Coordinates of C-alpha atoms in Angstrom, one line a residue:
X1 CA -13.7 30.0 34.4
X2 CA -9.6 30.0 34.7
X3 CA -8.1 30.9 31.1
X4 CA -5.3 29.1 29.7
X5 CA -2.9 30.4 27.4
X6 CA -1.6 28.3 24.5
X7 CA 1.5 27.5 26.4
X8 CA -0.3 26.9 29.7
X9 CA -2.5 24.1 27.8
X10 CA 0.9 22.7 26.7
X11 CA 2.7 22.7 29.8
X12 CA -0.4 21.2 31.8
X13 CA -1.1 18.9 28.6
X14 CA 2.8 17.2 29.2
X15 CA 3.0 17.2 33.3
X16 CA -0.9 15.4 32.8
X17 CA 0.9 13.0 30.2
X18 CA 4.4 12.2 32.4
X19 CA 2.1 11.2 35.5
X20 CA 0.5 8.7 33.4
X21 CA 1.0 4.8 34.4
X22 CA 2.8 2.8 32.4
X23 CA 0.9 0.3 30.0
X24 CA 3.5 -2.6 31.6
X25 CA 6.9 -3.0 33.0
X26 CA 10.1 -2.8 31.7
X27 CA 11.9 -5.6 33.4
X28 CA 15.2 -6.8 33.2
X29 CA 15.8 -10.5 31.7
X30 CA 16.3 -13.4 34.1
X31 CA 18.7 -16.2 33.8
X32 CA 16.0 -18.4 33.1
X33 CA 12.4 -19.2 32.4
X34 CA 9.8 -21.7 32.2
X35 CA 8.8 -20.7 28.5
X36 CA 10.6 -17.7 26.3
X37 CA 8.3 -16.7 23.2
X38 CA 10.5 -15.5 20.4
X39 CA 8.4 -12.5 18.8
X40 CA 6.0 -9.7 20.5
X41 CA 3.5 -8.9 17.9
X42 CA -0.1 -10.5 18.3
X43 CA 0.6 -13.8 18.0
X44 CA 3.3 -14.0 20.9
X45 CA 1.6 -11.6 23.2
X46 CA -1.7 -13.9 23.1
X47 CA 0.2 -16.9 23.3
X48 CA 1.9 -15.3 26.6
X49 CA -1.5 -14.0 28.0
X50 CA -3.4 -17.5 27.5
X51 CA -0.6 -19.4 29.3
X52 CA -0.2 -17.3 32.3
X53 CA -4.4 -16.5 32.5
X54 CA -5.6 -20.3 31.4
X55 CA -3.2 -22.8 32.3
X56 CA -1.2 -20.8 35.0
X57 CA 2.3 -20.4 33.6
X58 CA 3.4 -17.3 34.7
X59 CA 7.3 -17.6 34.8
X60 CA 7.1 -16.0 30.6
X61 CA 9.4 -14.1 28.8
X62 CA 8.1 -12.4 25.8
X63 CA 11.1 -11.7 23.7
X64 CA 11.2 -8.7 20.9
X65 CA 14.1 -7.5 18.8
X66 CA 12.7 -4.3 18.4
X67 CA 8.9 -2.9 19.8
X68 CA 6.0 -4.7 20.6
X69 CA 3.7 -4.9 17.9
X70 CA 6.3 -3.3 15.2
X71 CA 6.6 -6.2 13.2
X72 CA 3.9 -7.6 11.1
X73 CA 1.2 -7.0 13.8
X74 CA 1.4 -3.3 13.2
X75 CA 1.8 -3.6 9.2
X76 CA -1.7 -5.4 8.3
X77 CA -4.7 -4.5 6.9
X78 CA -6.8 -5.5 9.8
X79 CA -9.0 -7.9 8.2
X80 CA -10.8 -10.1 10.4
X81 CA -13.2 -13.4 8.9
X82 CA -13.2 -16.8 9.0
X83 CA -14.7 -18.0 5.3
X84 CA -12.1 -20.6 4.6
X85 CA -12.9 -23.9 2.5
X86 CA -11.0 -26.9 4.1
X87 CA -12.9 -27.7 7.0
X88 CA -9.8 -27.5 9.2
X89 CA -8.7 -23.9 8.2
X90 CA -12.3 -22.9 8.8
X91 CA -12.6 -24.5 12.5
X92 CA -9.1 -22.4 13.3
X93 CA -10.3 -19.5 12.0
X94 CA -14.2 -19.3 13.2
X95 CA -12.8 -20.2 16.3
X96 CA -10.6 -16.9 16.6
X97 CA -13.8 -15.0 14.7
X98 CA -15.9 -15.9 17.6
X99 CA -13.3 -14.6 20.3
X100 CA -13.3 -11.1 18.9
X101 CA -16.5 -9.7 20.0
X102 CA -15.3 -10.1 23.5
X103 CA -11.9 -9.5 23.2
X104 CA -12.1 -6.0 24.5
X105 CA -13.8 -7.1 27.7
X106 CA -11.4 -10.0 28.1
X107 CA -8.4 -7.7 27.7
X108 CA -9.8 -4.3 29.2
X109 CA -8.9 -2.8 26.4
X110 CA -11.0 -1.8 23.4
X111 CA -9.7 -3.4 20.3
X112 CA -11.9 -1.0 18.2
X113 CA -13.7 -4.5 16.6
X114 CA -15.9 -3.8 13.9
X115 CA -18.0 -6.6 12.6
X116 CA -19.1 -5.0 9.1
X117 CA -19.0 -7.7 6.7
X118 CA -16.6 -8.7 4.3
X119 CA -17.5 -8.9 0.6
X120 CA -15.2 -11.5 -1.8
X121 CA -16.1 -10.2 -5.2
X122 CA -16.6 -12.7 -8.6
X123 CA -16.1 -11.5 -12.0
X124 CA -16.2 -14.1 -14.2
X125 CA -18.3 -17.5 -14.0
X126 CA -15.4 -19.7 -12.4
X127 CA -15.2 -17.2 -9.6
X128 CA -18.5 -17.4 -9.0
X129 CA -18.2 -21.1 -8.7
X130 CA -15.7 -21.1 -6.6
X131 CA -17.3 -18.5 -3.9
X132 CA -20.6 -20.7 -3.8
X133 CA -18.4 -24.0 -3.4
X134 CA -16.8 -21.8 -0.5
X135 CA -20.1 -20.7 0.9
X136 CA -21.8 -24.2 0.8
X137 CA -18.7 -25.2 2.6
X138 CA -19.0 -22.6 5.3
X139 CA -22.1 -23.1 6.0
X140 CA -22.1 -26.9 6.3
X141 CA -19.4 -25.6 9.3
X142 CA -21.7 -23.2 10.9
X143 CA -19.9 -20.1 9.8
X144 CA -22.6 -17.3 8.5
X145 CA -22.1 -16.6 4.4
X146 CA -24.4 -16.0 1.5
X147 CA -24.1 -15.6 -1.8
X148 CA -25.2 -12.2 -3.8
X149 CA -26.2 -11.2 -6.8
X150 CA -24.7 -8.1 -9.1
X151 CA -27.8 -5.9 -7.7
X152 CA -27.4 -7.3 -4.1
X153 CA -23.5 -6.1 -4.1
X154 CA -24.7 -3.0 -5.6
X155 CA -27.1 -2.4 -2.6
X156 CA -24.4 -2.8 -0.1
X157 CA -21.7 -0.8 -1.8
X158 CA -23.4 1.7 -4.0
X159 CA -19.8 3.1 -4.9
X160 CA -18.8 0.0 -6.5
X161 CA -18.6 0.2 -10.4
X162 CA -21.3 -2.8 -11.1
X163 CA -21.7 -1.9 -14.7
X164 CA -21.4 -4.9 -16.9
X165 CA -19.3 -3.1 -19.1
X166 CA -16.7 -2.8 -16.6
X167 CA -13.3 -4.2 -16.9
X168 CA -13.9 -6.0 -14.1
X169 CA -17.6 -6.5 -14.2
X170 CA -18.8 -7.9 -11.0
X171 CA -21.1 -10.8 -11.2
X172 CA -21.9 -11.8 -7.3
X173 CA -19.7 -12.0 -4.3
X174 CA -20.1 -14.0 -1.0
X175 CA -20.9 -12.2 2.3
X176 CA -19.9 -12.8 5.9
X177 CA -21.8 -10.4 7.9
X178 CA -19.4 -11.1 10.8
X179 CA -16.1 -10.6 9.7
X180 CA -14.8 -6.8 9.7
X181 CA -11.5 -5.2 11.0
X182 CA -10.1 -4.4 14.5
X183 CA -7.6 -2.0 15.3
X184 CA -4.3 -3.7 14.9
X185 CA -2.3 -1.4 17.5
X186 CA -4.4 -2.0 20.1
X187 CA -4.6 -6.3 19.8
X188 CA -0.9 -5.9 20.4
X189 CA -1.3 -3.4 23.7
X190 CA -3.8 -5.0 24.6
X191 CA -2.6 -8.4 25.4
X192 CA 0.6 -6.7 26.3
X193 CA -1.1 -5.0 29.2
X194 CA -3.1 -8.1 30.0
X195 CA 0.4 -10.7 29.7
X196 CA 2.4 -7.9 31.7
X197 CA -0.8 -7.8 34.5
X198 CA -0.4 -11.6 34.7
X199 CA 3.3 -11.4 35.1
X200 CA 4.6 -12.3 32.1
X201 CA 8.0 -9.8 31.4
X202 CA 8.0 -8.0 27.8
X203 CA 11.7 -7.4 26.7
X204 CA 12.0 -5.1 24.2
X205 CA 15.2 -3.7 22.7
X206 CA 16.0 -8.0 22.8
X207 CA 17.4 -9.5 19.8
X208 CA 17.7 -13.4 19.6
X209 CA 20.6 -14.1 17.9
X210 CA 20.7 -17.8 18.9
X211 CA 18.7 -20.8 19.7
X212 CA 21.1 -23.6 22.1
X213 CA 20.9 -27.0 21.3
X214 CA 22.4 -29.7 23.0
X215 CA 21.6 -33.7 22.6
X216 CA 18.6 -32.7 20.6
X217 CA 17.0 -30.6 23.3
X218 CA 16.7 -26.5 23.5
X219 CA 18.2 -25.2 26.5
X220 CA 17.8 -21.5 25.5
X221 CA 18.0 -18.4 24.0
X222 CA 20.8 -16.2 23.0
X223 CA 20.0 -12.8 22.9
X224 CA 21.6 -9.1 22.5
X225 CA 21.3 -9.4 26.3
X226 CA 23.0 -12.4 27.1
X227 CA 21.6 -15.9 27.4
X228 CA 18.2 -16.8 28.5
X229 CA 17.8 -20.4 29.8
X230 CA 14.3 -21.8 28.9
X231 CA 12.6 -25.2 29.2
X232 CA 10.2 -24.0 26.3
X233 CA 11.3 -22.0 23.5
X234 CA 8.6 -21.1 21.3
X235 CA 8.9 -18.9 18.1
X236 CA 6.0 -16.8 16.7
X237 CA 8.1 -14.3 14.7
X238 CA 5.9 -14.3 11.6
X239 CA 8.4 -13.7 8.5
X240 CA 11.5 -14.5 10.2
X241 CA 10.7 -17.8 11.4
X242 CA 13.1 -19.4 8.9
X243 CA 15.9 -17.5 10.0
X244 CA 15.1 -18.8 13.6
X245 CA 14.8 -22.5 12.6
X246 CA 18.3 -22.5 11.0
X247 CA 19.6 -21.2 14.4
X248 CA 18.3 -24.5 15.7
X249 CA 19.7 -26.4 12.6
X250 CA 16.0 -26.9 10.9
X251 CA 14.8 -26.0 7.8
X252 CA 11.2 -25.2 8.0
X253 CA 9.3 -25.6 4.6
X254 CA 8.4 -21.9 4.1
X255 CA 9.2 -18.7 2.0
X256 CA 9.2 -15.3 3.1
X257 CA 8.0 -12.5 1.2
X258 CA 7.3 -8.5 1.1
X259 CA 3.2 -8.1 1.5
X260 CA 2.4 -4.3 0.5
X261 CA -0.4 -2.3 1.7
X262 CA -1.8 1.5 1.4
X263 CA -3.8 4.2 3.3
X264 CA -5.4 7.1 1.4
X265 CA -5.7 10.9 2.7
X266 CA -8.9 10.8 5.1
X267 CA -12.5 11.1 3.4
X268 CA -16.1 11.6 4.9
X269 CA -17.6 8.2 5.7
X270 CA -18.5 6.3 2.0
X271 CA -17.2 2.7 2.3
X272 CA -19.1 0.8 5.8
X273 CA -18.0 -3.2 4.9
X274 CA -14.4 -4.5 3.6
X275 CA -14.6 -5.6 -0.2
X276 CA -12.0 -7.9 -1.6
X277 CA -11.2 -9.1 -5.1
X278 CA -9.1 -12.3 -5.6
X279 CA -8.6 -12.2 -9.2
X280 CA -7.6 -8.4 -9.5
X281 CA -5.9 -9.2 -6.3
X282 CA -6.9 -5.8 -4.0
X283 CA -8.9 -5.3 -0.9
X284 CA -10.1 -1.8 0.5
X285 CA -11.6 -0.9 3.7
X286 CA -12.4 2.7 5.2
X287 CA -10.7 3.3 8.5
X288 CA -12.9 4.9 11.7
X289 CA -10.9 8.3 10.8
X290 CA -11.6 7.9 7.8
X291 CA -8.7 6.8 5.4
X292 CA -8.9 4.1 2.9
X293 CA -6.9 1.1 3.8
X294 CA -5.5 -0.8 0.8
X295 CA -3.9 -4.2 0.4
X296 CA -1.9 -5.5 -2.6
X297 CA -0.5 -9.2 -3.1
X298 CA 2.7 -10.8 -2.1
X299 CA 5.8 -9.7 -4.0
X300 CA 7.2 -12.7 -6.6
X301 CA 10.2 -12.6 -4.7
X302 CA 11.6 -13.9 -1.5
X303 CA 13.1 -10.9 0.7
X304 CA 12.5 -9.4 4.0
X305 CA 12.5 -5.7 2.9
X306 CA 9.5 -3.7 4.7
X307 CA 9.0 -1.7 1.8
X308 CA 7.1 -2.5 -1.6
X309 CA 7.3 -2.8 -5.3
X310 CA 6.0 0.0 -7.6
X311 CA 5.1 -2.4 -10.0
X312 CA 2.6 -4.0 -7.4
X313 CA 1.5 -0.8 -6.1
X314 CA 0.7 0.3 -9.6
X315 CA -1.3 -2.8 -10.3
X316 CA -3.3 -2.6 -7.3
X317 CA -4.4 1.4 -7.7
X318 CA -5.4 0.1 -11.1
X319 CA -7.6 -2.3 -9.9
X320 CA -9.0 0.1 -7.1
X321 CA -9.8 2.9 -9.5
X322 CA -11.4 0.4 -12.0
X323 CA -13.5 -0.9 -8.9
X324 CA -14.4 2.4 -7.7
X325 CA -14.1 5.3 -10.4
X326 CA -14.6 7.9 -7.9
X327 CA -11.4 6.8 -6.1
X328 CA -9.4 7.8 -8.7
X329 CA -9.2 11.6 -7.4
X330 CA -7.7 10.3 -3.6
X331 CA -4.5 11.0 -2.8
X332 CA -2.3 8.0 -1.2
X333 CA -0.8 9.3 2.0
X334 CA 1.4 6.6 2.4
X335 CA 2.7 2.8 1.8
X336 CA 4.9 0.0 3.4
X337 CA 5.4 -3.7 3.6
X338 CA 5.2 -6.5 6.0
X339 CA 7.1 -9.9 5.2
X340 CA 4.7 -12.8 5.3
X341 CA 5.9 -16.5 5.8
X342 CA 4.2 -18.7 3.7
X343 CA 3.7 -22.6 3.5
X344 CA 3.5 -24.7 0.5
X345 CA -0.7 -25.1 1.6
X346 CA -0.9 -21.7 2.5
X347 CA -2.0 -22.9 6.1
X348 CA 0.3 -22.3 9.1
X349 CA 2.7 -24.3 11.3
X350 CA 1.5 -25.0 15.1
X351 CA 3.6 -27.6 17.2
X352 CA 6.6 -29.1 18.4
X353 CA 9.7 -29.5 16.3
X354 CA 12.0 -32.6 16.3
X355 CA 14.4 -30.6 18.5
X356 CA 12.8 -31.2 22.0
X357 CA 11.4 -28.0 23.6
X358 CA 11.5 -26.0 20.2
X359 CA 8.2 -25.1 19.2
X360 CA 6.8 -23.0 16.3
X361 CA 4.0 -21.0 15.5
X362 CA 4.9 -19.7 11.8
X363 CA 3.4 -19.7 7.9
X364 CA 0.2 -17.9 8.7
X365 CA 1.0 -16.2 5.1
X366 CA -1.4 -13.2 4.9
X367 CA -3.9 -14.5 7.3
X368 CA -2.2 -13.7 10.5
X369 CA -4.2 -11.0 12.0
X370 CA -7.3 -12.3 11.9
X371 CA -6.5 -15.5 13.8
X372 CA -4.7 -13.8 16.8
X373 CA -6.6 -15.0 19.7
X374 CA -7.3 -18.2 18.4
X375 CA -3.9 -18.3 17.5
X376 CA -2.5 -17.2 21.1
X377 CA -5.4 -19.7 22.6
X378 CA -4.6 -23.1 20.6
X379 CA -0.6 -22.3 20.7
X380 CA -0.8 -22.1 24.5
X381 CA -2.7 -24.8 25.4
X382 CA 0.2 -26.6 23.4
X383 CA 3.1 -25.4 25.2
X384 CA 1.0 -25.9 28.1
X385 CA 0.0 -29.3 28.1
X386 CA 3.1 -30.4 25.9
X387 CA 0.3 -31.9 23.0
X388 CA -1.5 -30.6 20.0
X389 CA -4.5 -28.6 21.1
X390 CA -7.3 -30.4 18.5
X391 CA -7.4 -27.2 16.2
X392 CA -4.0 -27.0 16.0
X393 CA -3.1 -30.5 15.6
X394 CA -3.9 -30.6 11.6
X395 CA -1.6 -27.8 11.3
X396 CA 2.0 -30.0 12.4
X397 CA 5.3 -30.0 11.0
X398 CA 4.4 -33.5 10.0
X399 CA 2.0 -33.2 7.6
X400 CA 4.5 -32.2 4.7
X401 CA 6.4 -35.6 5.3
X402 CA 3.0 -37.0 5.4
X403 CA 1.5 -35.3 2.6
X404 CA -1.7 -34.9 5.1
X405 CA -1.4 -31.0 3.3
X406 CA -4.9 -28.4 4.1
X407 CA -5.0 -26.7 0.6
X408 CA -6.2 -23.0 1.3
X409 CA -4.8 -21.5 -1.6
X410 CA -8.3 -20.3 -3.0
X411 CA -9.6 -18.6 0.4
X412 CA -5.5 -17.5 1.6
X413 CA -3.9 -16.5 -1.7
X414 CA -4.6 -13.0 -1.9
X415 CA -3.3 -10.5 0.9
X416 CA -6.3 -10.5 3.2

C-alpha cells in the first residue's frame, strides 16, 4: 500500500478539490428576462426552481447582492413545524411541512431534514389553555398534535427541569411529532443547484439599486451590473423588503428587526427534540454535530444590523439555564443576528402589488425557514398564472385595507 506524507495528502486533496464540478454556473446577466427574482435565499431559489420545473418558465434570473443563502436562510435556527392556529396559516405551513420529507429526493441533494418533533412548553394555566386551543385547532385541520402533561414532558426530555419549584414550572406542553429541523445551508444549495440545472441564471454579487417603473408597470431592475429588463419582478428579500418596495414608490405595512441566535460548543447527544417556550422566549435544539442551537426573540427596535444586543442574549440564556440547569456549564461559541420583516398580523405578504408586474413575498417574520418549499411553490404558481395560488390568496397585500387579517401572534410571535 502506498504511503503518503502529510504534504502529499494535502497536495492530492487540494488537486482533487480543484477538479470538482461546479454546483451551479456563474453566468453574466442577460439584458432581459421573463422574470427577475430579487433575493437569493431559500424562498427566492425555491420560487425559481418551481417556476422552471412545474411551470416551464426558465427565462428566470435570481439576483443576490451577496452570496446565495447568505441572508436569513443562513442565519436562522432551522426549525420546521406547522402547528399554527388560524386555518389560513395552518394550511399554508402544513403544505410546506408535507414537502420536507421528500425534498432531498426531489432536489437530489441531502437537506438533512430530521423530523424529531417540536415541543411548546406551558408554564401557567393561561399557557395551557392557549396551547390546548391551538392543538385542537390543529387536529381539526388534520395537523398532528397532542397535549402532554408534566410527566409526559419529563419522559421525552429528561434534562428539562420539571420541578414544581422551578422559576418557570412546566405544567404541560404541545407536541408535534412531524416537526423537526433541517440543514439551512443545504436547503439553499439544493435549490440553487436544482434551479441552475433547469436553466435559471443565478447572479451573485449583484445588488439591486432601483426598480424601474413606468406608467404604473415594472420594467425591470437597476443593478450594480447595469439595468436588467423583466416582464415580472418578484421581490423575495426578507428583511429588506421595505427598502425594495420604496424603490418602486410603495410603502409596505412591515417592520424589520434584528433577530438573535447562538450556538454552543459541541456536546455528546443529549437533546433529541426541539424545545420551545413562548413565555420565557427561548427555544433550543441540538445540531447533528453536537452544538446546542439557541434562539432568542426579536429585538424591540427596528434596524438592519445582523448582530444582537447583549440584553436579549442575557435574557435568553437565563431562561435556558433555568429550564436546563445542566447547560449552565456549557460555553457559547458564537452569536449572530438576522433581519426579520414583520407584518402587523405576524403573517406574510404573498402576491401582486398595485404596480403591474411587481410581486412581493415577504413578511414571514420569525417563521420563514419552515415555509421555504411551500412558499416557493405557491409564489411560483402565483407568478406563472398571474393570480394568487389558493393557499396564498389570504395573504394578499389587500388584506390590510379590507381588514381581513390573519392574526398569528400567538403561534408566530416567538422567534421560531
